Amino acid sequence: MEGLFQIGTAAIFLSWIAWSLFFAPRTRIYRGNLPPSPGFALPIIGHLHLLGNLPHVSFIELAKRYGPCLMLKLGSYPSLLISSPEFAREALKVNDIVFSSRPSLAASRILADNAAGILWAPYGQEWRNLRKLCSLELLTSRRIEESRPVRAAEVAAAMARAKEISKAGICVNLTSLLEDLTFDIMRVWVMGSSESSRSSAGVYKRVMKESFVAGGEVHVGDYVPWLWWLDLAKVARMKRVHGEIDDIIQKEIDEHCGKRSGSDDFITATLRNNEICRTDRDRKGLITDVIGGSTDTSALTVEWAMAELINNPRSLERAQDELLQTFGKNSLVEEDRLEELEFLTAVVKETLRLHPTAPILIYETTHECQLERYTIPPKTRVFINIYGIARSEASWSDPLAFKPERFLGSGAIDVRGRDFEVLPFGSGRRGCPGIQLGFTMVMLVLANLLHGFHWSLPPGLSRLDMSEESGLTIPRAIPLELLAVPRLDARSYSV
């Protein structure tokens, strides 16, 4: 056995040498000034040993120790870590075109079917066309206004479920309620309300949630390609999840092909624009991005906002007082009056600052550029730690405290990508195209929860645990369960 172990060790070592010399992605030696690097990179893994279970937290510690712009070697790949608003502005505004593509990862190759859609696709004309289609057919003010009845019906149903649970005197599982609500809103808007769409909703919801988990797992092959075989179990899981999602969406597309008239959902729009969505692969990639990118993020933002408000009773009381003054005891929240809720808007912005749903923006440079005084090579993987930027003492006073008041007034920092101290939606070409829709959904759901019910902690708790889980997004480590007591005098909880 000892001999076999020695042979195996020698084989791995020789394989690593061969890969390093002939096949590994390499960066040529630059005469320019590269960003600093945190010391010696270990063989094979480089600086991967410096990252913990929560990379966005590990990146904060690296930035404190080595500075806001670092060059790392994560496995075989040169990688740039950006941790300040100044360098983020330089990357996403001054050098926007350079920082506009995505690296090829297991998630993009398998879950996204070789980067179909707009989330993982490389920058180019095809990506621009798909993004334009998504914006014009789904995310304009007119289309969002037209979809108001869908949101109203689904929010009403969710509030009714919460009311029934509250009657029993047990906790409402807000994590589950919000996941179901945001998914149902987008499913109906994108796929329509056909019988097949409703019948497959449960399975689709399950596999979409599984895809978020699978996409956030660390794949060794994403960093050390010649060790891809260590990911076989994870790859098999991703293929299974992708296959299930693919089958569900394909059935919806086939059904829509048989009756194109009389429907105005997003699948119909992709069929109508067949010069852009030329194949079902394009359609399925776009549909997956739209549903996946707007359900998990919206649900998590509302969940974190509710948790922060429960832990900050004065802010909770102020938000509910504002709702009472705006809508009254016998009037329910109306979507067209959400802009009147100044403090609740500040609550959402402060939640997005402390808990951006995507903590790290991931890019790949298209060619060499200058980032202030540093030279950045082409094909460099780029990680912009927006989680760390938004919690920096250099940009924010008392940065770890929940203070919605910092977003009140005309001089408040913008959260939509113009100010780089807080970037929950990204910025530049790759900035989120669904900002208006996302903000509307979060405000509507949060306003109804706060206006419709008094919320309190379960017995035995004095404060909520705010621990995080790792992944492409940042979910709470512990599901959010709260006691609810109806607050309105209105006879129903429909919107």
Short mmCIF file of C-alpha atoms in Angstrom, two decimals:
data_model
loop_
_atom_site.label_atom_id
_atom_site.label_comp_id
_atom_site.label_asym_id
_atom_site.label_seq_id
_atom_site.Cartn_x
_atom_site.Cartn_y
_atom_site.Cartn_z
CA MET A 1 0.00 0.00 0.00
CA GLU A 2 2.85 2.35 0.80
CA GLY A 3 4.29 1.81 -2.67
CA LEU A 4 0.96 2.56 -4.33
CA PHE A 5 0.65 5.76 -2.29
CA GLN A 6 4.11 6.90 -3.38
CA ILE A 7 3.33 6.13 -7.03
CA GLY A 8 0.05 8.06 -6.79
CA THR A 9 1.75 11.03 -5.16
CA ALA A 10 4.47 11.06 -7.84
CA ALA A 11 1.85 10.84 -10.61
CA ILE A 12 -0.08 13.83 -9.21
CA PHE A 13 3.14 15.85 -8.84
CA LEU A 14 4.29 15.08 -12.39
CA SER A 15 0.81 15.88 -13.75
CA TRP A 16 0.93 19.25 -12.03
CA ILE A 17 4.37 20.01 -13.51
CA ALA A 18 3.19 19.03 -17.01
CA TRP A 19 0.08 21.16 -16.71
CA SER A 20 2.06 24.13 -15.39
CA LEU A 21 4.58 23.93 -18.23
CA PHE A 22 2.34 23.19 -21.20
CA PHE A 23 -1.37 23.57 -20.53
CA ALA A 24 -2.11 25.81 -17.56
CA PRO A 25 -3.53 29.29 -18.26
CA ARG A 26 -0.55 31.60 -18.01
CA THR A 27 -0.10 35.34 -17.84
CA ARG A 28 2.88 36.73 -19.69
CA ILE A 29 5.38 38.80 -17.73
CA TYR A 30 4.33 42.45 -17.81
CA ARG A 31 6.67 45.36 -17.67
CA GLY A 32 3.84 47.38 -16.14
CA ASN A 33 3.13 47.66 -12.45
CA LEU A 34 0.93 44.77 -11.28
CA PRO A 35 -1.17 45.18 -8.12
CA PRO A 36 0.39 43.83 -4.92
CA SER A 37 -0.03 40.18 -4.05
CA PRO A 38 -0.33 38.60 -0.56
CA GLY A 39 2.94 36.73 -0.42
CA PHE A 40 3.90 33.32 -1.74
CA ALA A 41 1.31 31.35 -3.71
CA LEU A 42 1.27 27.67 -2.82
CA PRO A 43 1.80 25.04 -5.55
CA ILE A 44 -1.38 24.05 -7.39
CA ILE A 45 -3.85 26.02 -5.21
CA GLY A 46 -2.14 29.42 -5.23
CA HIS A 47 -3.90 31.69 -2.72
CA LEU A 48 -7.04 29.57 -2.36
CA HIS A 49 -6.02 28.65 1.17
CA LEU A 50 -6.67 32.26 2.20
CA LEU A 51 -10.40 31.95 1.47
CA GLY A 52 -12.85 30.59 4.02
CA ASN A 53 -16.45 29.40 3.78
CA LEU A 54 -17.61 32.98 3.21
CA PRO A 55 -15.30 34.38 0.51
CA HIS A 56 -16.78 37.91 0.74
CA VAL A 57 -15.75 38.01 4.42
CA SER A 58 -12.28 36.59 3.65
CA PHE A 59 -11.86 39.26 0.95
CA ILE A 60 -12.52 41.97 3.57
CA GLU A 61 -9.65 40.67 5.72
CA LEU A 62 -7.32 40.49 2.71
CA ALA A 63 -8.16 44.08 1.77
CA LYS A 64 -7.48 45.30 5.32
CA ARG A 65 -4.10 43.63 5.29
CA TYR A 66 -2.87 44.22 1.73
CA GLY A 67 -4.91 47.06 0.27
CA PRO A 68 -8.02 47.68 -1.90
CA CYS A 69 -6.56 46.33 -5.17
CA LEU A 70 -4.83 42.92 -5.05
CA MET A 71 -3.58 40.37 -7.55
CA LEU A 72 -4.27 36.83 -6.39
CA LYS A 73 -3.52 33.46 -7.92
CA LEU A 74 -6.60 31.35 -7.34
CA GLY A 75 -5.53 27.93 -8.49
CA SER A 76 -4.24 28.29 -12.06
CA TYR A 77 -5.84 31.67 -12.75
CA PRO A 78 -4.62 35.24 -12.14
CA SER A 79 -7.38 37.04 -10.26
CA LEU A 80 -7.96 40.66 -9.32
CA LEU A 81 -9.67 41.59 -6.04
CA ILE A 82 -11.21 45.08 -5.82
CA SER A 83 -12.39 46.34 -2.42
CA SER A 84 -12.87 50.11 -2.63
CA PRO A 85 -15.34 52.46 -4.37
CA GLU A 86 -12.46 54.26 -6.10
CA PHE A 87 -11.13 51.14 -7.81
CA ALA A 88 -14.68 49.91 -8.50
CA ARG A 89 -15.41 53.20 -10.29
CA GLU A 90 -12.18 52.88 -12.26
CA ALA A 91 -13.13 49.36 -13.35
CA LEU A 92 -16.86 49.73 -14.03
CA LYS A 93 -16.96 53.28 -15.36
CA VAL A 94 -13.57 54.29 -16.77
CA ASN A 95 -12.73 50.78 -18.09
CA ASP A 96 -16.29 49.51 -18.46
CA ILE A 97 -15.71 47.77 -21.81
CA VAL A 98 -12.71 45.84 -20.44
CA PHE A 99 -14.63 44.61 -17.37
CA SER A 100 -17.67 43.46 -19.34
CA SER A 101 -17.25 39.72 -19.82
CA ARG A 102 -17.60 36.64 -17.65
CA PRO A 103 -15.25 33.73 -16.94
CA SER A 104 -16.19 30.19 -17.93
CA LEU A 105 -17.21 28.34 -14.76
CA ALA A 106 -19.00 25.07 -14.05
CA ALA A 107 -22.19 26.99 -13.27
CA SER A 108 -22.13 28.76 -16.64
CA ARG A 109 -21.20 25.66 -18.63
CA ILE A 110 -23.70 23.25 -17.06
CA LEU A 111 -26.52 25.10 -15.31
CA ALA A 112 -26.54 27.85 -17.95
CA ASP A 113 -26.04 25.47 -20.91
CA ASN A 114 -22.70 26.92 -22.05
CA ALA A 115 -23.59 30.50 -21.05
CA ALA A 116 -26.99 30.73 -22.74
CA GLY A 117 -29.01 33.78 -21.70
CA ILE A 118 -27.51 37.01 -20.37
CA LEU A 119 -26.13 36.24 -16.91
CA TRP A 120 -23.00 34.26 -17.87
CA ALA A 121 -22.72 35.00 -21.60
CA PRO A 122 -19.49 36.62 -22.81
CA TYR A 123 -19.77 40.24 -23.89
CA GLY A 124 -20.66 40.67 -27.55
CA GLN A 125 -23.44 41.40 -30.02
CA GLU A 126 -25.45 38.30 -29.12
CA TRP A 127 -25.45 39.25 -25.45
CA ARG A 128 -26.45 42.84 -26.28
CA ASN A 129 -29.38 41.64 -28.40
CA LEU A 130 -30.69 39.30 -25.70
CA ARG A 131 -30.37 41.98 -23.02
CA LYS A 132 -32.21 44.48 -25.25
CA LEU A 133 -35.02 41.98 -25.82
CA CYS A 134 -35.29 41.33 -22.09
CA SER A 135 -35.40 45.06 -21.34
CA LEU A 136 -37.97 45.97 -23.99
CA GLU A 137 -40.32 43.02 -23.57
CA LEU A 138 -40.23 42.66 -19.79
CA LEU A 139 -38.59 45.50 -17.90
CA THR A 140 -39.94 48.77 -19.33
CA SER A 141 -42.19 50.94 -17.17
CA ARG A 142 -45.14 50.09 -19.41
CA ARG A 143 -44.61 46.34 -19.09
CA ILE A 144 -44.14 46.56 -15.33
CA GLU A 145 -47.35 48.58 -15.06
CA GLU A 146 -49.23 46.04 -17.20
CA SER A 147 -48.12 43.23 -14.89
CA ARG A 148 -49.49 44.93 -11.77
CA PRO A 149 -52.56 42.63 -11.55
CA VAL A 150 -50.26 39.59 -11.39
CA ARG A 151 -48.37 41.03 -8.42
CA ALA A 152 -51.60 42.15 -6.74
CA ALA A 153 -53.18 38.69 -6.98
CA GLU A 154 -50.11 36.80 -5.77
CA VAL A 155 -49.42 39.20 -2.89
CA ALA A 156 -53.07 38.96 -1.83
CA ALA A 157 -52.85 35.17 -1.78
CA ALA A 158 -49.64 35.24 0.28
CA MET A 159 -51.12 37.67 2.82
CA ALA A 160 -54.18 35.44 3.12
CA ARG A 161 -51.91 32.44 3.85
CA ALA A 162 -50.06 34.43 6.52
CA LYS A 163 -53.41 35.43 8.06
CA GLU A 164 -54.56 31.82 8.28
CA ILE A 165 -51.29 30.77 9.93
CA SER A 166 -51.52 33.65 12.41
CA LYS A 167 -54.98 32.47 13.49
CA ALA A 168 -53.44 29.20 14.64
CA GLY A 169 -50.99 31.08 16.87
CA ILE A 170 -47.91 29.51 15.28
CA CYS A 171 -44.94 31.15 13.60
CA VAL A 172 -45.07 32.17 9.95
CA ASN A 173 -42.11 30.76 8.02
CA LEU A 174 -41.31 33.94 6.10
CA THR A 175 -38.41 32.33 4.27
CA SER A 176 -40.74 29.81 2.63
CA LEU A 177 -43.61 32.31 2.17
CA LEU A 178 -41.38 34.83 0.38
CA GLU A 179 -39.72 32.22 -1.84
CA ASP A 180 -43.13 30.97 -2.96
CA LEU A 181 -44.51 34.47 -3.48
CA THR A 182 -41.70 35.90 -5.61
CA PHE A 183 -41.46 32.70 -7.64
CA ASP A 184 -45.20 32.65 -8.37
CA ILE A 185 -45.19 36.30 -9.45
CA MET A 186 -42.41 35.75 -11.98
CA ARG A 187 -43.69 32.35 -13.14
CA VAL A 188 -47.10 33.75 -14.07
CA TRP A 189 -45.61 36.85 -15.69
CA VAL A 190 -43.04 34.91 -17.71
CA MET A 191 -44.93 31.69 -18.50
CA GLY A 192 -48.57 32.65 -18.13
CA SER A 193 -51.22 31.02 -15.95
CA SER A 194 -51.87 27.89 -18.01
CA GLU A 195 -52.76 24.60 -16.36
CA SER A 196 -49.38 23.09 -17.28
CA SER A 197 -47.57 26.06 -15.73
CA ARG A 198 -49.49 25.66 -12.47
CA SER A 199 -49.05 21.88 -12.38
CA SER A 200 -45.27 22.08 -12.81
CA ALA A 201 -44.82 25.01 -10.40
CA GLY A 202 -43.95 22.84 -7.39
CA VAL A 203 -41.24 20.87 -9.20
CA TYR A 204 -39.89 23.99 -10.93
CA LYS A 205 -39.68 25.84 -7.62
CA ARG A 206 -37.79 22.95 -6.04
CA VAL A 207 -35.21 22.55 -8.80
CA MET A 208 -34.70 26.32 -9.11
CA LYS A 209 -33.87 26.47 -5.42
CA GLU A 210 -31.54 23.49 -5.85
CA SER A 211 -29.84 25.27 -8.75
CA PHE A 212 -29.04 28.27 -6.50
CA VAL A 213 -27.32 25.92 -4.05
CA ALA A 214 -25.50 23.95 -6.75
CA GLY A 215 -24.36 27.14 -8.50
CA GLY A 216 -22.85 28.45 -5.28
CA GLU A 217 -20.78 25.35 -4.52
CA VAL A 218 -17.01 25.53 -4.95
CA HIS A 219 -15.80 23.48 -7.91
CA VAL A 220 -12.13 22.54 -7.82
CA GLY A 221 -12.05 22.42 -11.63
CA ASP A 222 -13.00 26.11 -11.81
CA TYR A 223 -9.61 26.90 -10.27
CA VAL A 224 -7.39 23.90 -11.11
CA PRO A 225 -8.73 22.48 -14.41
CA TRP A 226 -6.68 19.30 -14.37
CA LEU A 227 -8.37 18.31 -11.08
CA TRP A 228 -11.84 18.41 -12.70
CA TRP A 229 -12.40 14.77 -11.78
CA LEU A 230 -12.77 15.76 -8.11
CA ASP A 231 -16.05 17.48 -9.04
CA LEU A 232 -17.77 14.47 -10.64
CA ALA A 233 -20.53 14.23 -8.01
CA LYS A 234 -21.23 17.98 -8.10
CA VAL A 235 -21.22 18.00 -11.89
CA ALA A 236 -23.69 15.09 -11.97
CA ARG A 237 -25.98 17.00 -9.63
CA MET A 238 -25.81 20.14 -11.76
CA LYS A 239 -26.57 18.16 -14.92
CA ARG A 240 -29.60 16.59 -13.26
CA VAL A 241 -30.91 19.96 -12.07
CA HIS A 242 -30.31 21.56 -15.46
CA GLY A 243 -32.08 18.68 -17.18
CA GLU A 244 -35.17 19.05 -14.99
CA ILE A 245 -35.35 22.82 -15.54
CA ASP A 246 -34.76 22.38 -19.26
CA ASP A 247 -37.62 19.87 -19.56
CA ILE A 248 -40.10 22.13 -17.74
CA ILE A 249 -39.33 25.21 -19.82
CA GLN A 250 -39.26 23.23 -23.08
CA LYS A 251 -42.80 21.96 -22.39
CA GLU A 252 -43.96 25.55 -21.84
CA ILE A 253 -42.32 26.70 -25.08
CA ASP A 254 -43.88 23.84 -27.03
CA GLU A 255 -47.30 24.66 -25.57
CA HIS A 256 -46.92 28.35 -26.46
CA CYS A 257 -45.91 27.46 -30.02
CA GLY A 258 -49.32 25.85 -30.50
CA LYS A 259 -51.23 28.97 -29.44
CA ARG A 260 -49.26 32.15 -30.01
CA SER A 261 -52.30 34.45 -30.08
CA GLY A 262 -54.11 35.65 -26.99
CA SER A 263 -51.07 35.50 -24.70
CA ASP A 264 -48.80 38.35 -23.68
CA ASP A 265 -46.30 36.65 -21.40
CA PHE A 266 -42.54 36.65 -21.85
CA ILE A 267 -42.33 33.26 -23.57
CA THR A 268 -44.64 34.60 -26.28
CA ALA A 269 -42.37 37.63 -26.64
CA THR A 270 -39.32 35.41 -27.18
CA LEU A 271 -41.20 33.47 -29.89
CA ARG A 272 -42.28 36.69 -31.53
CA ASN A 273 -38.68 37.96 -31.62
CA ASN A 274 -37.22 34.90 -33.32
CA GLU A 275 -34.55 36.95 -35.08
CA ILE A 276 -32.93 37.44 -31.64
CA CYS A 277 -34.03 34.25 -29.87
CA ARG A 278 -33.18 32.02 -32.81
CA THR A 279 -33.27 28.72 -30.93
CA ASP A 280 -35.05 27.21 -27.95
CA ARG A 281 -31.67 27.20 -26.19
CA ASP A 282 -31.64 31.03 -26.35
CA ARG A 283 -35.19 31.16 -25.01
CA LYS A 284 -34.57 28.72 -22.18
CA GLY A 285 -31.40 30.52 -21.12
CA LEU A 286 -33.17 33.88 -21.05
CA ILE A 287 -36.22 32.52 -19.21
CA THR A 288 -34.04 30.82 -16.60
CA ASP A 289 -32.07 34.04 -16.02
CA VAL A 290 -35.21 36.15 -15.68
CA ILE A 291 -36.98 33.85 -13.22
CA GLY A 292 -33.87 32.87 -11.27
CA GLY A 293 -32.45 36.40 -11.16
CA SER A 294 -35.62 38.03 -9.84
CA THR A 295 -37.11 35.49 -7.42
CA ASP A 296 -34.27 34.56 -5.08
CA THR A 297 -32.89 38.11 -4.91
CA SER A 298 -36.24 39.76 -4.16
CA ALA A 299 -37.21 37.18 -1.55
CA LEU A 300 -33.85 37.45 0.23
CA THR A 301 -33.98 41.26 0.32
CA VAL A 302 -37.43 41.27 1.95
CA GLU A 303 -36.33 38.55 4.38
CA TRP A 304 -33.22 40.46 5.45
CA ALA A 305 -35.25 43.69 5.76
CA MET A 306 -37.78 41.99 8.04
CA ALA A 307 -34.97 40.52 10.16
CA GLU A 308 -33.22 43.89 10.51
CA LEU A 309 -36.49 45.63 11.45
CA ILE A 310 -37.28 43.02 14.11
CA ASN A 311 -33.83 43.57 15.61
CA ASN A 312 -34.33 47.37 15.41
CA PRO A 313 -37.78 48.04 16.93
CA ARG A 314 -37.59 51.84 16.51
CA SER A 315 -37.11 51.51 12.76
CA LEU A 316 -39.94 48.95 12.64
CA GLU A 317 -42.28 51.29 14.49
CA ARG A 318 -41.37 54.22 12.25
CA ALA A 319 -41.96 52.18 9.07
CA GLN A 320 -45.35 50.99 10.29
CA ASP A 321 -46.36 54.49 11.40
CA GLU A 322 -45.51 55.79 7.92
CA LEU A 323 -47.69 53.10 6.35
CA LEU A 324 -50.55 53.91 8.71
CA GLN A 325 -50.35 57.64 7.94
CA THR A 326 -50.18 56.99 4.19
CA PHE A 327 -52.85 54.31 3.79
CA GLY A 328 -54.92 54.36 6.99
CA LYS A 329 -56.32 51.44 8.99
CA ASN A 330 -58.94 50.52 6.43
CA SER A 331 -56.92 51.02 3.27
CA LEU A 332 -54.49 48.50 1.82
CA VAL A 333 -51.16 49.22 0.16
CA GLU A 334 -51.51 50.51 -3.39
CA GLU A 335 -48.59 49.98 -5.73
CA ASP A 336 -48.90 53.38 -7.41
CA ARG A 337 -48.34 55.10 -4.05
CA LEU A 338 -45.19 53.26 -3.02
CA GLU A 339 -43.08 56.33 -3.87
CA GLU A 340 -44.75 58.17 -0.97
CA LEU A 341 -43.09 55.79 1.50
CA GLU A 342 -39.84 57.69 2.03
CA PHE A 343 -38.70 55.86 5.17
CA LEU A 344 -39.61 52.41 3.86
CA THR A 345 -37.60 53.18 0.72
CA ALA A 346 -34.65 54.05 2.98
CA VAL A 347 -35.16 50.73 4.81
CA VAL A 348 -34.87 48.82 1.53
CA LYS A 349 -31.74 50.76 0.51
CA GLU A 350 -30.08 50.18 3.88
CA THR A 351 -30.94 46.47 3.61
CA LEU A 352 -29.35 46.32 0.15
CA ARG A 353 -26.24 48.01 1.57
CA LEU A 354 -25.79 45.56 4.44
CA HIS A 355 -27.09 42.48 2.64
CA PRO A 356 -26.50 42.67 -1.12
CA THR A 357 -27.97 39.47 -2.52
CA ALA A 358 -24.94 38.95 -4.77
CA PRO A 359 -21.98 39.89 -2.52
CA ILE A 360 -19.30 39.62 -5.21
CA LEU A 361 -19.42 40.84 -8.81
CA ILE A 362 -17.51 38.45 -11.08
CA TYR A 363 -15.95 39.50 -14.40
CA GLU A 364 -13.10 38.63 -16.74
CA THR A 365 -11.01 41.27 -18.47
CA THR A 366 -11.23 41.27 -22.26
CA HIS A 367 -7.81 42.86 -22.80
CA GLU A 368 -5.01 44.67 -20.97
CA CYS A 369 -5.84 47.96 -19.25
CA GLN A 370 -4.62 50.44 -16.68
CA LEU A 371 -6.42 50.60 -13.34
CA GLU A 372 -5.08 53.78 -11.83
CA ARG A 373 -1.34 53.04 -11.45
CA TYR A 374 -1.63 49.28 -12.03
CA THR A 375 -1.46 47.16 -15.18
CA ILE A 376 -4.20 44.52 -15.41
CA PRO A 377 -3.50 41.62 -17.83
CA PRO A 378 -6.12 40.24 -20.22
CA LYS A 379 -8.11 37.14 -19.20
CA THR A 380 -7.80 38.12 -15.54
CA ARG A 381 -10.65 37.01 -13.35
CA VAL A 382 -12.06 39.97 -11.43
CA PHE A 383 -13.85 39.89 -8.07
CA ILE A 384 -15.40 43.16 -6.89
CA ASN A 385 -16.39 42.71 -3.25
CA ILE A 386 -19.45 44.97 -3.07
CA TYR A 387 -20.27 43.43 0.32
CA GLY A 388 -16.97 44.70 1.71
CA ILE A 389 -17.21 48.10 -0.02
CA ALA A 390 -20.63 48.77 1.51
CA ARG A 391 -19.33 47.92 5.01
CA SER A 392 -16.13 49.97 4.79
CA GLU A 393 -15.38 52.51 7.50
CA ALA A 394 -13.72 54.66 4.84
CA SER A 395 -17.09 55.19 3.11
CA TRP A 396 -19.65 54.84 5.91
CA SER A 397 -19.93 55.98 9.51
CA ASP A 398 -20.83 53.12 11.86
CA PRO A 399 -20.97 50.81 8.81
CA LEU A 400 -22.23 47.65 10.55
CA ALA A 401 -25.24 49.37 12.12
CA PHE A 402 -28.69 49.30 10.50
CA LYS A 403 -29.53 52.99 9.99
CA PRO A 404 -32.09 53.69 7.25
CA GLU A 405 -31.81 57.40 8.07
CA ARG A 406 -28.53 57.56 6.16
CA PHE A 407 -30.56 57.25 2.93
CA LEU A 408 -33.00 60.07 3.72
CA GLY A 409 -32.68 63.49 2.10
CA SER A 410 -31.71 64.76 -1.33
CA GLY A 411 -27.99 64.23 -0.77
CA ALA A 412 -28.23 60.52 -0.01
CA ILE A 413 -26.04 58.07 -1.92
CA ASP A 414 -27.69 56.35 -4.88
CA VAL A 415 -27.96 52.53 -4.86
CA ARG A 416 -28.67 52.06 -8.58
CA GLY A 417 -25.07 52.10 -9.82
CA ARG A 418 -24.18 55.80 -10.05
CA ASP A 419 -22.42 55.95 -6.68
CA PHE A 420 -19.83 53.27 -6.04
CA GLU A 421 -20.00 53.18 -2.23
CA VAL A 422 -22.94 50.79 -2.56
CA LEU A 423 -23.53 48.60 -5.64
CA PRO A 424 -26.29 46.04 -4.95
CA PHE A 425 -27.30 46.07 -8.63
CA GLY A 426 -23.79 46.35 -10.07
CA SER A 427 -22.93 49.10 -12.55
CA GLY A 428 -21.92 49.66 -16.15
CA ARG A 429 -22.74 47.33 -19.03
CA ARG A 430 -23.27 44.36 -16.74
CA GLY A 431 -25.44 46.24 -14.27
CA CYS A 432 -28.76 44.59 -13.43
CA PRO A 433 -31.39 45.54 -16.03
CA GLY A 434 -34.26 44.76 -13.65
CA ILE A 435 -33.67 47.44 -11.00
CA GLN A 436 -37.13 49.01 -11.33
CA LEU A 437 -38.92 45.65 -11.23
CA GLY A 438 -36.85 44.40 -8.31
CA PHE A 439 -37.38 47.55 -6.28
CA THR A 440 -41.12 47.51 -6.99
CA MET A 441 -41.51 43.86 -5.91
CA VAL A 442 -39.49 44.33 -2.72
CA MET A 443 -41.33 47.51 -1.72
CA LEU A 444 -44.77 46.04 -2.44
CA VAL A 445 -44.21 42.81 -0.52
CA LEU A 446 -42.45 44.45 2.43
CA ALA A 447 -45.10 47.19 2.70
CA ASN A 448 -47.91 44.64 2.79
CA LEU A 449 -46.20 42.51 5.42
CA LEU A 450 -45.59 45.50 7.68
CA HIS A 451 -48.97 47.15 7.13
CA GLY A 452 -50.97 43.94 7.41
CA PHE A 453 -49.44 42.45 10.57
CA HIS A 454 -47.70 43.11 13.84
CA TRP A 455 -44.58 40.94 13.89
CA SER A 456 -42.71 39.61 16.92
CA LEU A 457 -40.03 37.10 17.85
CA PRO A 458 -40.90 33.50 18.76
CA PRO A 459 -41.02 32.74 22.50
CA GLY A 460 -37.59 32.42 24.08
CA LEU A 461 -35.78 34.70 21.60
CA SER A 462 -34.66 38.24 22.37
CA ARG A 463 -32.86 38.87 19.09
CA LEU A 464 -32.54 37.20 15.70
CA ASP A 465 -29.34 35.42 14.66
CA MET A 466 -28.07 37.23 11.55
CA SER A 467 -25.59 34.56 10.41
CA GLU A 468 -25.14 34.03 6.67
CA GLU A 469 -24.73 31.05 4.37
CA SER A 470 -22.32 31.00 1.45
CA GLY A 471 -23.24 30.83 -2.22
CA LEU A 472 -23.81 32.99 -5.28
CA THR A 473 -26.32 34.85 -3.11
CA ILE A 474 -26.32 35.38 0.67
CA PRO A 475 -29.24 33.61 2.33
CA ARG A 476 -29.80 33.63 6.07
CA ALA A 477 -28.26 30.62 7.79
CA ILE A 478 -31.44 30.16 9.86
CA PRO A 479 -34.89 30.41 8.23
CA LEU A 480 -36.87 33.46 9.36
CA GLU A 481 -39.87 32.47 11.49
CA LEU A 482 -41.95 35.15 13.24
CA LEU A 483 -45.26 35.45 15.06
CA ALA A 484 -47.86 37.53 13.24
CA VAL A 485 -50.98 39.31 14.53
CA PRO A 486 -53.32 40.99 11.99
CA ARG A 487 -52.93 44.77 12.14
CA LEU A 488 -55.54 46.12 9.70
CA ASP A 489 -59.23 46.70 10.30
CA ALA A 490 -59.86 45.82 6.67
CA ARG A 491 -61.96 42.74 5.98
CA SER A 492 -59.39 41.11 3.67
CA TYR A 493 -55.70 41.23 2.96
CA SER A 494 -55.94 41.60 -0.80
CA VAL A 495 -54.09 44.46 -2.45
#
